[in-house]
């Protein structure tokens, strides 16, 4: 499992950053969108999260690099928020 800071402050920061940088493609509150629904991202994607978001490793697939605007800690906050949305979706499906 991926261990991230899931304090309320970190999740709020992640939500705010997500809404600023991610929602246009990945959907409001990480629910669908024109591209990949991040609530269902695999563990492998989460292991590569920083290299995808800041490193541009999926640029060929249309995912731009946010290295010029997001720090590593901000990307971790976004990831924690995405994981919290995934957990909420899993709870609904039960």
mmCIF file of C-alpha atoms in Angstrom:
data_model
loop_
_atom_site.group_PDB
_atom_site.id
_atom_site.type_symbol
_atom_site.label_atom_id
_atom_site.label_comp_id
_atom_site.label_asym_id
_atom_site.label_seq_id
_atom_site.Cartn_x
_atom_site.Cartn_y
_atom_site.Cartn_z
ATOM 1 C CA UNK A 1 0.000 0.000 0.000
ATOM 2 C CA UNK A 2 1.099 3.554 -0.644
ATOM 3 C CA UNK A 3 1.573 5.570 2.534
ATOM 4 C CA UNK A 4 0.786 9.245 2.110
ATOM 5 C CA UNK A 5 -0.051 12.094 4.463
ATOM 6 C CA UNK A 6 -3.807 11.860 4.750
ATOM 7 C CA UNK A 7 -4.346 14.558 7.337
ATOM 8 C CA UNK A 8 -7.354 16.772 6.668
ATOM 9 C CA UNK A 9 -5.006 19.638 5.742
ATOM 10 C CA UNK A 10 -3.108 17.513 3.200
ATOM 11 C CA UNK A 11 -6.319 16.207 1.655
ATOM 12 C CA UNK A 12 -7.729 19.739 1.394
ATOM 13 C CA UNK A 13 -4.517 20.942 -0.255
ATOM 14 C CA UNK A 14 -4.682 17.995 -2.647
ATOM 15 C CA UNK A 15 -8.312 18.711 -3.460
ATOM 16 C CA UNK A 16 -7.590 22.381 -4.161
ATOM 17 C CA UNK A 17 -4.585 21.534 -6.349
ATOM 18 C CA UNK A 18 -6.554 18.810 -8.146
ATOM 19 C CA UNK A 19 -9.364 21.265 -8.897
ATOM 20 C CA UNK A 20 -6.813 23.766 -10.237
ATOM 21 C CA UNK A 21 -4.693 21.461 -12.404
ATOM 22 C CA UNK A 22 -6.390 18.096 -12.923
ATOM 23 C CA UNK A 23 -10.169 18.374 -13.083
ATOM 24 C CA UNK A 24 -10.362 19.675 -16.633
ATOM 25 C CA UNK A 25 -9.155 16.325 -17.971
ATOM 26 C CA UNK A 26 -9.781 13.911 -15.090
ATOM 27 C CA UNK A 27 -13.174 15.244 -13.933
ATOM 28 C CA UNK A 28 -14.466 17.194 -10.945
ATOM 29 C CA UNK A 29 -13.749 15.341 -7.685
ATOM 30 C CA UNK A 30 -11.814 12.726 -9.708
ATOM 31 C CA UNK A 31 -15.014 11.307 -11.174
ATOM 32 C CA UNK A 32 -14.473 10.437 -14.834
ATOM 33 C CA UNK A 33 -13.783 13.273 -17.244
ATOM 34 C CA UNK A 34 -12.663 13.236 -20.852
ATOM 35 C CA UNK A 35 -9.694 11.000 -19.964
ATOM 36 C CA UNK A 36 -8.757 8.361 -17.372
ATOM 37 C CA UNK A 37 -10.834 8.147 -14.166
ATOM 38 C CA UNK A 38 -8.067 8.354 -11.566
ATOM 39 C CA UNK A 39 -10.147 6.632 -8.893
ATOM 40 C CA UNK A 40 -9.341 3.382 -10.660
ATOM 41 C CA UNK A 41 -5.624 3.975 -11.186
ATOM 42 C CA UNK A 42 -3.525 0.883 -10.536
ATOM 43 C CA UNK A 43 -0.863 0.504 -7.859
ATOM 44 C CA UNK A 44 1.695 0.707 -10.673
ATOM 45 C CA UNK A 45 0.332 4.111 -11.706
ATOM 46 C CA UNK A 46 0.523 5.284 -8.100
ATOM 47 C CA UNK A 47 4.150 4.129 -7.855
ATOM 48 C CA UNK A 48 4.893 6.279 -10.916
ATOM 49 C CA UNK A 49 2.635 9.187 -9.930
ATOM 50 C CA UNK A 50 5.383 11.806 -9.601
ATOM 51 C CA UNK A 51 7.130 10.749 -12.812
ATOM 52 C CA UNK A 52 3.781 10.929 -14.623
ATOM 53 C CA UNK A 53 2.664 14.286 -13.201
ATOM 54 C CA UNK A 54 5.980 16.128 -12.938
ATOM 55 C CA UNK A 55 8.314 14.019 -15.033
ATOM 56 C CA UNK A 56 6.205 13.884 -18.166
ATOM 57 C CA UNK A 57 6.569 10.113 -18.576
ATOM 58 C CA UNK A 58 3.149 9.929 -20.274
ATOM 59 C CA UNK A 59 3.524 12.996 -22.459
ATOM 60 C CA UNK A 60 3.171 10.803 -25.584
ATOM 61 C CA UNK A 61 -0.295 9.844 -24.263
ATOM 62 C CA UNK A 62 -1.307 13.489 -23.816
ATOM 63 C CA UNK A 63 -0.426 13.934 -20.127
ATOM 64 C CA UNK A 64 1.635 17.116 -19.850
ATOM 65 C CA UNK A 65 4.366 17.635 -17.273
ATOM 66 C CA UNK A 66 3.487 19.922 -14.379
ATOM 67 C CA UNK A 67 7.093 20.134 -13.177
ATOM 68 C CA UNK A 68 7.118 23.901 -13.705
ATOM 69 C CA UNK A 69 4.097 24.515 -11.441
ATOM 70 C CA UNK A 70 3.869 21.662 -8.907
ATOM 71 C CA UNK A 71 6.371 20.575 -6.270
ATOM 72 C CA UNK A 72 6.880 16.958 -5.245
ATOM 73 C CA UNK A 73 4.967 17.576 -2.007
ATOM 74 C CA UNK A 74 2.065 19.124 -3.919
ATOM 75 C CA UNK A 75 1.932 16.079 -6.202
ATOM 76 C CA UNK A 76 1.844 13.831 -3.116
ATOM 77 C CA UNK A 77 -1.076 15.895 -1.778
ATOM 78 C CA UNK A 78 -2.929 15.451 -5.087
ATOM 79 C CA UNK A 79 -2.187 11.733 -4.982
ATOM 80 C CA UNK A 80 -3.497 11.475 -1.413
ATOM 81 C CA UNK A 81 -6.688 13.225 -2.542
ATOM 82 C CA UNK A 82 -7.063 10.871 -5.537
ATOM 83 C CA UNK A 83 -6.561 7.867 -3.240
ATOM 84 C CA UNK A 84 -9.209 9.257 -0.862
ATOM 85 C CA UNK A 85 -11.634 9.529 -3.795
ATOM 86 C CA UNK A 86 -10.795 5.934 -4.785
ATOM 87 C CA UNK A 87 -11.518 4.782 -1.225
ATOM 88 C CA UNK A 88 -14.842 6.628 -1.265
ATOM 89 C CA UNK A 89 -15.777 4.989 -4.586
ATOM 90 C CA UNK A 90 -14.857 1.563 -3.183
ATOM 91 C CA UNK A 91 -17.089 2.191 -0.133
ATOM 92 C CA UNK A 92 -20.033 3.059 -2.387
ATOM 93 C CA UNK A 93 -19.606 -0.162 -4.377
ATOM 94 C CA UNK A 94 -19.802 -2.334 -1.245
#
